[in-house]
Coordinates of C-alpha atoms in Angstrom, one line a residue:
Chain A
M1 CA 152.5 -85.8 -223.3
P2 CA 152.2 -84.0 -220.0
D3 CA 148.8 -83.9 -218.4
L4 CA 147.0 -80.8 -217.6
I5 CA 145.8 -79.6 -214.2
L6 CA 142.5 -77.8 -213.5
H7 CA 141.6 -77.0 -209.9
G8 CA 144.3 -79.3 -208.8
I9 CA 142.8 -82.3 -210.7
R10 CA 144.7 -84.0 -213.5
V11 CA 143.1 -83.6 -216.9
E12 CA 144.4 -85.9 -219.6
D13 CA 145.6 -84.1 -222.7
T14 CA 143.2 -85.9 -225.0
F15 CA 140.0 -85.2 -226.9
A16 CA 136.4 -86.3 -227.1
E17 CA 135.5 -87.5 -230.6
A18 CA 132.0 -86.5 -231.8
F19 CA 129.8 -87.0 -234.9
D20 CA 127.5 -85.0 -237.1
M21 CA 123.9 -85.8 -236.4
A22 CA 120.4 -84.8 -237.6
A23 CA 118.5 -83.0 -234.9
T24 CA 115.4 -81.1 -234.1
A25 CA 113.9 -79.3 -231.1
L26 CA 110.3 -79.3 -229.9
V27 CA 108.4 -77.2 -227.4
L28 CA 105.8 -79.3 -225.6
T29 CA 103.2 -77.5 -223.6
A30 CA 100.4 -78.6 -221.3
E31 CA 98.0 -77.3 -218.7
T32 CA 100.5 -77.6 -215.9
P33 CA 104.3 -77.7 -215.6
E34 CA 103.9 -81.3 -214.3
W35 CA 102.0 -82.5 -217.3
A36 CA 104.4 -80.8 -219.7
L37 CA 107.2 -82.6 -218.0
I38 CA 105.4 -85.9 -218.1
A39 CA 104.9 -85.6 -221.9
A40 CA 108.6 -84.6 -222.3
T41 CA 109.9 -87.3 -220.1
T42 CA 107.8 -90.0 -221.8
M43 CA 108.8 -88.8 -225.3
T44 CA 112.5 -88.7 -224.4
G45 CA 112.5 -92.1 -222.7
F46 CA 114.5 -95.0 -224.2
A47 CA 116.6 -92.6 -226.1
T48 CA 120.1 -93.0 -224.7
S49 CA 121.9 -94.2 -227.7
V50 CA 121.0 -93.8 -231.4
I51 CA 122.5 -97.2 -232.1
G52 CA 120.1 -99.1 -229.8
C53 CA 117.2 -96.7 -229.4
G54 CA 117.0 -95.1 -232.9
A55 CA 117.4 -91.7 -231.4
E56 CA 119.0 -89.7 -228.6
A57 CA 116.8 -87.3 -226.8
G58 CA 116.5 -85.2 -223.7
I59 CA 115.1 -82.2 -222.0
D60 CA 116.9 -79.0 -222.8
A61 CA 114.9 -76.6 -220.7
V62 CA 111.8 -76.1 -218.7
L63 CA 109.9 -73.1 -220.1
S64 CA 107.6 -70.6 -218.3
P65 CA 104.3 -69.6 -219.9
D66 CA 105.9 -66.4 -221.1
E67 CA 108.4 -68.5 -223.2
T68 CA 105.9 -70.8 -225.0
P69 CA 103.8 -70.1 -228.1
D70 CA 100.5 -70.8 -226.4
G71 CA 101.2 -69.1 -223.1
R72 CA 101.1 -72.4 -221.1
P73 CA 103.9 -74.1 -219.2
G74 CA 106.2 -76.0 -221.5
V75 CA 109.4 -78.0 -221.9
R76 CA 111.9 -77.8 -224.8
V77 CA 113.2 -81.2 -225.9
L78 CA 116.0 -82.1 -228.3
L79 CA 115.9 -85.2 -230.5
F80 CA 118.9 -86.5 -232.4
G81 CA 119.1 -89.2 -235.1
F82 CA 121.7 -90.6 -237.6
D83 CA 120.1 -88.7 -240.5
A84 CA 116.9 -86.8 -241.3
G85 CA 115.0 -90.0 -242.4
G86 CA 115.8 -91.8 -239.2
L87 CA 115.0 -88.7 -237.1
K88 CA 111.6 -88.3 -238.8
D89 CA 110.7 -91.9 -238.1
Q90 CA 111.6 -91.5 -234.4
L91 CA 109.9 -88.1 -234.2
L92 CA 106.6 -89.4 -235.5
R93 CA 106.7 -92.5 -233.2
R94 CA 107.6 -90.5 -230.1
V95 CA 105.2 -87.6 -230.6
G96 CA 102.5 -90.0 -231.8
Q97 CA 102.8 -92.4 -228.9
C98 CA 104.0 -90.2 -226.1
V99 CA 102.8 -86.6 -226.6
L100 CA 99.5 -87.1 -228.6
T101 CA 98.5 -89.4 -225.8
S102 CA 99.4 -87.1 -222.9
P103 CA 96.4 -85.0 -221.6
G104 CA 96.2 -81.4 -222.7
S105 CA 99.5 -81.5 -224.7
A106 CA 100.4 -79.4 -227.7
V107 CA 103.6 -79.5 -229.9
F108 CA 105.5 -76.6 -231.5
A109 CA 108.7 -76.3 -233.3
G110 CA 111.5 -75.6 -230.8
I111 CA 113.7 -73.7 -233.3
A112 CA 112.9 -70.4 -234.9
W113 CA 112.2 -70.9 -238.6
D114 CA 114.4 -67.9 -239.4
D115 CA 117.3 -69.4 -237.5
P116 CA 120.3 -69.4 -239.9
N117 CA 121.0 -73.1 -239.0
V118 CA 117.6 -74.3 -240.0
G119 CA 117.7 -77.3 -242.4
K120 CA 115.2 -79.6 -243.9
A121 CA 111.6 -79.5 -242.6
L122 CA 110.1 -82.7 -241.1
K123 CA 106.4 -83.1 -241.5
L124 CA 105.0 -83.7 -238.0
G125 CA 101.4 -82.4 -237.5
G126 CA 100.8 -83.0 -241.2
A127 CA 101.4 -86.7 -240.6
I128 CA 99.9 -87.1 -237.2
R129 CA 96.7 -85.5 -238.4
Y130 CA 95.7 -88.8 -240.0
F131 CA 95.0 -90.1 -236.5
G132 CA 92.1 -87.7 -236.8
D133 CA 90.4 -89.9 -239.4
G134 CA 89.5 -87.0 -241.6
F135 CA 88.2 -84.8 -238.8
A136 CA 91.4 -82.9 -238.2
T137 CA 91.5 -79.3 -239.4
A138 CA 94.5 -77.1 -240.3
K139 CA 94.8 -73.6 -238.9
R140 CA 97.3 -70.9 -239.9
V141 CA 98.1 -68.5 -237.1
A142 CA 100.7 -65.8 -237.3
G143 CA 102.3 -67.4 -240.3
R144 CA 102.6 -70.9 -238.8
R145 CA 100.4 -73.8 -239.8
Y146 CA 99.0 -76.1 -237.1
W147 CA 96.9 -79.2 -237.2
R148 CA 94.0 -79.6 -234.7
T149 CA 93.2 -83.3 -234.3
P150 CA 90.1 -84.1 -232.3
V151 CA 90.9 -86.2 -229.2
M152 CA 88.9 -87.1 -226.2
D153 CA 89.9 -84.1 -224.0
G154 CA 89.4 -81.7 -226.9
E155 CA 92.0 -81.2 -229.5
F156 CA 95.7 -82.1 -230.0
L157 CA 97.4 -79.1 -231.6
C158 CA 100.6 -79.8 -233.4
E159 CA 102.7 -77.7 -235.8
H160 CA 102.5 -78.9 -239.4
S161 CA 106.3 -79.4 -239.7
V162 CA 109.4 -78.8 -237.6
P163 CA 112.8 -77.9 -238.9
T164 CA 116.0 -79.9 -238.6
V165 CA 119.1 -78.1 -237.5
G166 CA 122.3 -78.1 -239.6
G167 CA 125.5 -78.6 -237.7
A168 CA 124.2 -80.8 -234.8
V169 CA 126.8 -82.8 -233.0
G170 CA 126.5 -85.9 -230.9
G171 CA 129.0 -87.7 -228.7
G172 CA 130.8 -85.0 -226.7
N173 CA 131.9 -86.8 -223.5
L174 CA 133.9 -86.7 -220.3
L175 CA 135.1 -89.6 -218.1
F176 CA 135.5 -89.1 -214.4
L177 CA 138.1 -91.4 -212.8
G178 CA 137.4 -91.6 -209.1
R179 CA 138.2 -93.5 -205.9
R180 CA 134.8 -94.3 -204.4
F181 CA 131.5 -94.9 -206.3
A182 CA 129.3 -92.6 -204.2
E183 CA 131.7 -89.7 -204.4
T184 CA 132.4 -90.1 -208.1
L185 CA 128.7 -90.3 -208.8
R186 CA 128.4 -87.0 -207.0
V187 CA 131.1 -85.5 -209.2
A188 CA 129.2 -86.8 -212.3
E189 CA 126.0 -85.3 -210.9
I190 CA 127.7 -81.9 -210.5
A191 CA 129.0 -82.1 -214.0
V192 CA 125.6 -83.0 -215.4
A193 CA 124.0 -80.1 -213.7
A194 CA 126.6 -77.7 -215.1
A195 CA 126.3 -79.1 -218.6
R196 CA 122.5 -79.1 -218.5
A197 CA 122.5 -75.4 -217.8
V198 CA 124.0 -74.8 -221.2
P199 CA 121.3 -74.1 -223.9
D200 CA 120.9 -76.4 -226.9
A201 CA 122.6 -79.3 -225.3
I202 CA 121.3 -82.5 -223.7
L203 CA 122.7 -85.5 -221.8
P204 CA 120.7 -88.5 -223.0
F205 CA 121.8 -91.2 -220.6
P206 CA 120.1 -92.0 -217.3
G207 CA 120.4 -88.9 -215.1
G208 CA 122.9 -87.7 -217.7
V209 CA 125.5 -90.3 -216.7
V210 CA 126.6 -93.6 -218.3
R211 CA 128.4 -96.2 -216.4
S212 CA 128.8 -98.7 -219.3
G213 CA 131.0 -96.8 -221.6
S214 CA 131.7 -98.7 -224.8
K215 CA 134.3 -99.3 -227.4
V216 CA 133.7 -100.0 -231.1
G217 CA 133.4 -103.8 -231.9
A218 CA 133.7 -106.8 -229.7
R219 CA 135.3 -110.2 -229.4
T220 CA 131.8 -111.7 -229.9
K221 CA 131.0 -111.8 -233.6
G222 CA 128.2 -109.3 -234.7
M223 CA 128.4 -107.1 -231.7
M224 CA 128.7 -103.4 -232.8
A225 CA 130.0 -102.2 -229.4
S226 CA 131.1 -103.7 -226.2
T227 CA 132.3 -102.7 -222.8
N228 CA 135.1 -100.2 -222.6
D229 CA 137.4 -102.7 -220.9
A230 CA 140.3 -100.2 -220.6
Y231 CA 138.2 -98.2 -218.1
C232 CA 136.6 -101.1 -216.2
P233 CA 138.2 -101.1 -212.7
T234 CA 137.7 -104.9 -212.2
L235 CA 140.0 -105.4 -215.2
K236 CA 142.8 -103.3 -213.8
G237 CA 146.2 -104.7 -214.0
R238 CA 145.6 -106.5 -217.3
A239 CA 147.3 -105.4 -220.5
G240 CA 145.2 -102.6 -222.1
S241 CA 143.9 -101.2 -218.8
A242 CA 144.0 -97.4 -218.8
L243 CA 143.4 -97.1 -215.0
P244 CA 146.0 -96.2 -212.4
P245 CA 145.9 -98.3 -209.2
E246 CA 144.1 -95.7 -207.1
V247 CA 141.1 -95.5 -209.5
D248 CA 138.3 -97.8 -208.4
V249 CA 135.3 -96.3 -210.4
V250 CA 134.8 -94.5 -213.7
L251 CA 131.7 -92.7 -214.8
E252 CA 131.0 -90.9 -218.1
I253 CA 128.8 -88.2 -219.3
V254 CA 127.7 -87.9 -222.9
I255 CA 126.6 -84.6 -224.5
D256 CA 124.6 -84.0 -227.7
G257 CA 124.2 -80.4 -228.9
L258 CA 122.5 -78.4 -231.7
S259 CA 126.0 -77.1 -232.7
A260 CA 129.6 -77.9 -232.0
G261 CA 129.7 -74.7 -230.0
S262 CA 127.0 -75.9 -227.6
V263 CA 128.7 -79.2 -227.1
A264 CA 132.0 -77.5 -226.3
A265 CA 130.3 -75.1 -223.9
A266 CA 128.5 -77.9 -222.1
M267 CA 131.8 -79.9 -221.9
R268 CA 133.6 -76.8 -220.6
A269 CA 131.0 -76.2 -218.0
A270 CA 131.1 -79.8 -216.9
L271 CA 134.9 -80.0 -216.8
H272 CA 135.2 -76.9 -214.6
A273 CA 132.4 -77.8 -212.3
S274 CA 133.6 -81.4 -211.8
T275 CA 137.2 -80.5 -211.2
K276 CA 136.2 -77.7 -208.8
A277 CA 134.2 -80.1 -206.7
G278 CA 136.4 -83.1 -207.4
G279 CA 139.2 -82.3 -204.9
E280 CA 137.0 -83.1 -201.9
L281 CA 135.3 -86.1 -203.6
G282 CA 138.3 -88.1 -204.4
L283 CA 138.4 -87.4 -208.1
V284 CA 141.7 -88.6 -209.6
A285 CA 141.5 -87.5 -213.1
V286 CA 139.2 -86.4 -216.0
T287 CA 139.6 -87.8 -219.5
A288 CA 137.6 -88.2 -222.7
G289 CA 136.7 -90.9 -225.1
N290 CA 137.7 -91.1 -228.7
Y291 CA 138.3 -93.7 -231.5
G292 CA 141.7 -92.4 -232.5
G293 CA 140.2 -89.5 -234.3
N294 CA 139.3 -91.5 -237.4
L295 CA 135.5 -91.8 -237.0
G296 CA 134.1 -88.4 -236.0
R297 CA 135.1 -85.1 -237.5
H298 CA 134.5 -83.2 -234.3
H299 CA 137.4 -83.3 -231.8
F300 CA 136.9 -81.5 -228.5
H301 CA 140.3 -81.2 -227.0
L302 CA 140.3 -80.9 -223.2
R303 CA 143.3 -78.6 -223.5
D304 CA 141.0 -76.1 -225.3
L305 CA 138.3 -76.4 -222.7
I306 CA 140.4 -75.7 -219.6
G307 CA 140.4 -72.0 -220.3
E308 CA 137.2 -70.0 -219.8
A309 CA 135.1 -69.4 -222.9
A310 CA 136.3 -66.5 -225.1
Chain B
M1 CA 106.1 -39.5 -248.6
S2 CA 104.5 -39.2 -252.0
T3 CA 101.1 -37.6 -252.2
L4 CA 98.1 -37.7 -254.5
T5 CA 95.5 -35.0 -253.7
L6 CA 92.1 -35.3 -255.4
R7 CA 91.2 -31.9 -256.8
E8 CA 87.4 -32.5 -256.9
A9 CA 84.9 -35.2 -257.0
P10 CA 85.6 -37.2 -260.2
P11 CA 83.0 -37.2 -262.9
E12 CA 83.2 -41.0 -263.2
R13 CA 84.5 -44.0 -261.2
L14 CA 88.3 -44.2 -261.2
D15 CA 90.3 -47.4 -261.2
L16 CA 93.5 -47.0 -259.2
T17 CA 94.8 -50.5 -259.8
G18 CA 98.6 -50.6 -259.6
L19 CA 99.1 -47.1 -258.2
D20 CA 101.4 -48.2 -255.4
P21 CA 104.6 -46.7 -254.0
A22 CA 106.9 -49.1 -255.9
R23 CA 105.5 -48.3 -259.3
L24 CA 105.3 -44.5 -258.7
A25 CA 108.9 -44.5 -257.4
G26 CA 110.1 -45.3 -260.9
L27 CA 108.2 -42.4 -262.5
S28 CA 108.5 -38.7 -262.7
E29 CA 105.5 -36.6 -261.8
A30 CA 104.9 -35.9 -265.5
E31 CA 105.0 -39.6 -266.3
A32 CA 102.7 -40.4 -263.4
A33 CA 100.3 -37.7 -264.5
R34 CA 99.8 -39.6 -267.8
L35 CA 98.7 -42.9 -266.1
A36 CA 95.2 -43.9 -267.1
V37 CA 92.7 -44.1 -264.2
G38 CA 89.4 -43.4 -266.0
T39 CA 86.8 -46.0 -266.6
S40 CA 84.9 -44.4 -269.5
R41 CA 85.6 -43.2 -273.0
R42 CA 86.6 -39.9 -271.5
G43 CA 90.1 -41.2 -271.0
L44 CA 90.9 -39.5 -267.6
T45 CA 94.5 -39.7 -266.4
L46 CA 95.9 -39.4 -262.9
G47 CA 97.0 -35.8 -263.6
D48 CA 93.5 -34.9 -264.7
C49 CA 92.1 -35.8 -261.2
F50 CA 95.0 -35.5 -258.7
A51 CA 97.7 -33.0 -257.8
I52 CA 100.8 -35.2 -257.7
S53 CA 103.8 -34.9 -255.5
L54 CA 106.3 -37.8 -255.6
D55 CA 109.4 -38.3 -253.6
G56 CA 110.3 -42.0 -254.4
S57 CA 109.5 -43.2 -250.9
D58 CA 107.7 -46.4 -250.0
C59 CA 104.7 -44.5 -248.6
L60 CA 101.9 -43.0 -250.7
R61 CA 99.2 -40.8 -249.3
I62 CA 95.9 -40.3 -251.1
L63 CA 94.1 -37.2 -249.8
G64 CA 90.5 -36.1 -250.3
A65 CA 89.5 -39.6 -251.4
T66 CA 85.9 -40.4 -252.2
D67 CA 83.9 -43.5 -252.7
R68 CA 84.4 -43.2 -256.5
L69 CA 88.0 -44.4 -256.2
D70 CA 87.9 -48.2 -256.9
R71 CA 90.6 -50.8 -256.5
V72 CA 92.8 -48.6 -254.3
G73 CA 95.9 -50.5 -253.4
A74 CA 95.0 -53.4 -255.7
G75 CA 98.0 -55.7 -256.2
L76 CA 100.1 -53.9 -253.5
A77 CA 103.1 -56.0 -252.8
A78 CA 105.1 -53.8 -250.4
G79 CA 105.2 -50.4 -248.8
R80 CA 102.4 -48.3 -247.3
I81 CA 99.3 -46.6 -248.7
V82 CA 97.4 -44.2 -246.5
V83 CA 94.1 -43.0 -247.7
E84 CA 92.3 -40.0 -246.1
G85 CA 88.7 -40.2 -246.9
D86 CA 86.5 -43.0 -248.3
V87 CA 87.2 -45.5 -251.1
G88 CA 85.0 -47.4 -253.5
Q89 CA 84.9 -51.1 -254.2
R90 CA 87.6 -53.8 -254.2
L91 CA 90.0 -52.0 -251.8
G92 CA 93.3 -53.9 -251.8
A93 CA 92.1 -56.5 -254.3
G94 CA 94.8 -59.1 -254.8
M95 CA 97.1 -57.4 -252.5
R96 CA 100.2 -59.4 -251.6
G97 CA 102.0 -57.4 -248.9
G98 CA 102.5 -54.0 -247.3
T99 CA 99.9 -52.0 -245.4
L100 CA 96.8 -50.2 -246.6
T101 CA 95.0 -47.8 -244.3
V102 CA 91.8 -45.9 -245.0
S103 CA 90.5 -43.3 -242.6
G104 CA 87.0 -43.4 -243.9
S105 CA 84.8 -46.2 -245.2
A106 CA 85.2 -48.7 -248.0
G107 CA 82.9 -50.0 -250.7
P108 CA 82.1 -53.6 -251.4
F109 CA 84.6 -56.5 -251.7
A110 CA 87.4 -54.8 -249.7
G111 CA 90.3 -57.2 -249.6
T112 CA 89.0 -59.6 -252.1
A113 CA 91.6 -62.2 -253.1
A114 CA 94.3 -60.5 -251.0
T115 CA 97.0 -63.0 -250.1
G116 CA 99.2 -60.9 -247.8
G117 CA 99.6 -57.6 -246.0
T118 CA 97.3 -55.7 -243.7
I119 CA 94.3 -53.6 -244.6
R120 CA 92.8 -51.3 -242.0
I121 CA 89.5 -49.5 -242.5
A122 CA 88.7 -47.0 -239.8
G123 CA 85.1 -46.6 -240.8
D124 CA 82.6 -49.0 -242.2
A125 CA 82.9 -51.6 -245.0
A126 CA 80.1 -52.4 -247.4
G127 CA 78.9 -55.9 -248.3
S128 CA 81.2 -58.8 -248.9
A129 CA 84.2 -57.3 -247.3
G130 CA 86.9 -60.0 -247.6
G131 CA 84.5 -61.8 -249.8
A132 CA 84.8 -63.3 -253.3
V133 CA 83.6 -61.3 -256.3
H134 CA 81.0 -63.0 -258.4
G135 CA 82.4 -66.1 -259.9
A136 CA 85.8 -65.9 -258.2
A137 CA 87.3 -68.9 -256.4
A138 CA 88.0 -67.1 -253.1
G139 CA 87.7 -63.9 -251.2
L140 CA 90.3 -62.9 -248.7
D141 CA 93.2 -65.4 -249.2
G142 CA 95.8 -64.8 -246.5
A143 CA 95.8 -61.1 -245.8
T144 CA 94.6 -59.4 -242.6
L145 CA 91.6 -57.1 -242.8
V146 CA 90.6 -54.9 -239.8
I147 CA 87.4 -53.0 -240.0
G148 CA 86.9 -50.4 -237.2
G149 CA 83.2 -49.9 -237.8
S150 CA 80.5 -52.1 -239.3
A151 CA 80.8 -54.5 -242.1
G152 CA 77.9 -55.2 -244.4
D153 CA 76.4 -58.6 -245.2
R154 CA 78.4 -61.6 -246.2
L155 CA 81.6 -60.6 -244.4
G156 CA 84.3 -63.0 -245.5
D157 CA 82.1 -64.7 -248.1
R158 CA 84.1 -67.6 -249.5
M159 CA 87.3 -66.4 -247.9
R160 CA 90.1 -69.0 -248.1
A161 CA 92.7 -67.9 -245.6
G162 CA 93.7 -64.9 -243.4
L163 CA 92.0 -62.9 -240.7
I164 CA 89.2 -60.5 -240.5
V165 CA 88.5 -58.4 -237.4
A166 CA 85.4 -56.2 -237.4
K167 CA 83.3 -54.3 -234.9
R168 CA 80.0 -55.5 -236.4
A169 CA 78.9 -57.5 -239.4
G170 CA 75.5 -58.1 -241.1
V171 CA 73.8 -61.3 -242.0
H172 CA 75.6 -64.4 -243.4
A173 CA 79.0 -63.5 -242.0
G174 CA 81.5 -66.2 -243.0
A175 CA 79.1 -67.6 -245.6
R176 CA 80.7 -70.3 -247.8
M177 CA 84.0 -69.9 -245.9
I178 CA 86.8 -72.2 -247.2
A179 CA 89.0 -71.4 -244.3
G180 CA 90.4 -68.5 -242.2
T181 CA 89.3 -66.6 -239.2
I182 CA 86.7 -63.9 -238.5
V183 CA 86.4 -62.2 -235.1
A184 CA 83.7 -59.6 -234.5
D185 CA 81.9 -58.0 -231.6
E186 CA 78.6 -58.6 -233.2
I187 CA 77.4 -60.5 -236.2
G188 CA 73.9 -60.9 -237.7
D189 CA 71.7 -63.8 -238.5
Y190 CA 72.8 -67.1 -240.0
P191 CA 76.6 -66.8 -239.7
G192 CA 78.7 -69.4 -241.5
Y193 CA 76.0 -70.3 -244.0
G194 CA 77.6 -73.1 -246.1
M195 CA 81.0 -72.7 -244.5
R196 CA 83.3 -75.7 -245.1
R197 CA 86.1 -74.8 -242.6
G198 CA 87.2 -71.7 -240.8
T199 CA 86.6 -70.0 -237.5
L200 CA 84.0 -67.4 -236.5
V201 CA 84.2 -65.7 -233.1
A202 CA 81.5 -63.3 -232.0
A203 CA 80.6 -61.7 -228.7
R204 CA 77.0 -61.5 -229.9
H205 CA 75.3 -63.2 -232.9
G206 CA 71.9 -63.5 -234.5
A207 CA 69.9 -66.6 -235.2
L208 CA 72.0 -69.7 -235.9
L209 CA 71.3 -72.1 -238.8
P210 CA 69.9 -75.4 -237.7
T211 CA 72.9 -77.0 -239.3
F212 CA 75.2 -75.7 -236.6
V213 CA 75.4 -77.9 -233.5
E214 CA 76.8 -77.0 -230.1
T215 CA 79.9 -79.0 -229.1
G216 CA 80.2 -77.4 -225.6
R217 CA 83.1 -75.7 -223.9
Q218 CA 86.7 -76.7 -224.4
D219 CA 89.7 -74.7 -223.5
L220 CA 91.3 -75.1 -226.9
V221 CA 95.0 -74.3 -227.5
V222 CA 94.2 -72.8 -230.9
L223 CA 92.2 -70.0 -229.2
R224 CA 95.2 -69.1 -227.1
L225 CA 97.3 -68.9 -230.2
L226 CA 94.7 -66.7 -231.9
A227 CA 94.4 -64.4 -228.9
K228 CA 98.2 -64.0 -228.7
S229 CA 98.4 -63.2 -232.4
L230 CA 95.6 -60.6 -232.1
Q231 CA 97.0 -58.9 -229.0
A232 CA 98.9 -56.1 -230.9
L233 CA 96.5 -55.9 -233.8
A234 CA 93.1 -55.8 -232.0
P235 CA 93.3 -56.1 -228.2
E236 CA 89.5 -56.2 -227.8
A237 CA 89.3 -59.2 -230.1
A238 CA 92.1 -60.8 -228.2
A239 CA 90.2 -60.3 -225.0
L240 CA 87.1 -61.9 -226.5
L241 CA 89.2 -65.0 -227.4
R242 CA 90.4 -65.3 -223.9
A243 CA 86.9 -65.3 -222.4
P244 CA 85.1 -68.7 -221.7
L245 CA 83.7 -69.6 -225.1
R246 CA 81.0 -72.1 -226.3
R247 CA 81.7 -73.8 -229.6
Y248 CA 79.3 -74.6 -232.4
S249 CA 80.3 -76.8 -235.3
G250 CA 79.0 -76.3 -238.8
D251 CA 77.9 -76.0 -241.5
L252 CA 76.9 -79.6 -241.3
A253 CA 74.9 -79.1 -244.5
T254 CA 78.4 -79.2 -246.1
L255 CA 81.8 -80.3 -245.0
G256 CA 81.1 -79.3 -241.4
K257 CA 84.7 -78.5 -240.3
G258 CA 83.8 -74.9 -239.6
E259 CA 83.1 -73.5 -236.1
L260 CA 81.5 -70.6 -234.3
F261 CA 82.7 -69.5 -230.9
A262 CA 80.5 -67.3 -228.7
P263 CA 80.8 -66.4 -225.0
V264 CA 79.3 -68.7 -222.4
G265 CA 76.1 -67.4 -220.8

């Protein structure tokens, strides 16, 4: 199968394989942009992979006071889980431990309730109110119900429930095959910045980049996943290596989105930005990870992403 | 726009329950004229009292209204009723949606048990506006009631949900409140008597009950949400909510989850 070329960089004619996930979005607000970001960063910490962390989470956008329900600075975060039950468990733990505790914070649903993709509602404030030990009060404002839990800086205000999103997808990805670590990392950073500019998509790994791409299963009994040896440069030359001789480093980005369209848009933005900058940064090729197409029902073919969005 | 024009002051109180645009849209003028509105053995019909002009629209105007018209807009679910003049008791009772506007004043129990929609009274409202009628479980129950003038005593008595905005209110505003929000420029003595939950906001207030305790000044997020939601409906009330406010908690003689906010200083 002939490879594709974008901005002079080879793009393998393959696809990223992604999965249906349960997802929700929150708007976290605080007195200052810094404290909103602290709450969001804390809540989305240790959320790189749903297998090991229980959830995948990240910051989707920083919001100005004009964009938030309470007129304060805010941050929109996305949270993904295997299913609605697992997502709810992680939602309560993360809001309860990381946002309730953050000074001046408040929590709102990050998806409009009249959005056509709204799914099952997850009780959030209605569960966290029990921290108020019977002193919490509910307040309905403009058709939405909030819980006001007394805390030591005043009140923690949290929306009673937040909606899940139907059609959320996790696992969109791109792999950057480069020559030198520093330059390839720069390519990945450029790709991350482009993907993060796309609404409704997050990149849950550190800085949006993962250097330890994995394959399903392992030689060690009981391991669910293990290193993606085909793309490890120190294993070049062995049977099964997918790397040409000139590639000495591979970095990956992983994208979760509230819809297949948002994942595709983020992958497209990352593919174009990375190949555009990659010529001067020693980028050899861009490819994507899949499991043969048998595990996830969403296949993002790089061939389809090379063209500009329709 | 359909129109009902009162010919002369009625000889008895009239009950206009169910006279809403949706119901009248399905009737001819002759059929509408036969609807019973009297409250005595006289058997008055709509046609006896009003000149009727119907066009099937979702807006009904009632012209020349007097305070003998009771239960105007009661049970309204959708559409718009515009009243020119005064109305009697129980304006919009049990209303579920739509808008109800009165250019004059309203009698007692305006908005009682109304679960949705918006009621606007340009003039004054008598006692227990948004309050529960005797023996009822709740007063205003989710609707929005805006009173341009003065409300009588016991504004929002036993209200369960919703919002009341008034210029002034008499004594015992928010008495026995189950929940909901009342915002007024001025309220009389003993606000929130027996309130369990709910929020009272007043630029000025009379004597407070000893069972209300000051909890100080906190910049609460809920006040920002209320201010934002009131901006289009009542900008002056929104401005009050954005001012520095002191909070009182009560009524501690009962559940004590209610609150009164008043400006600092």
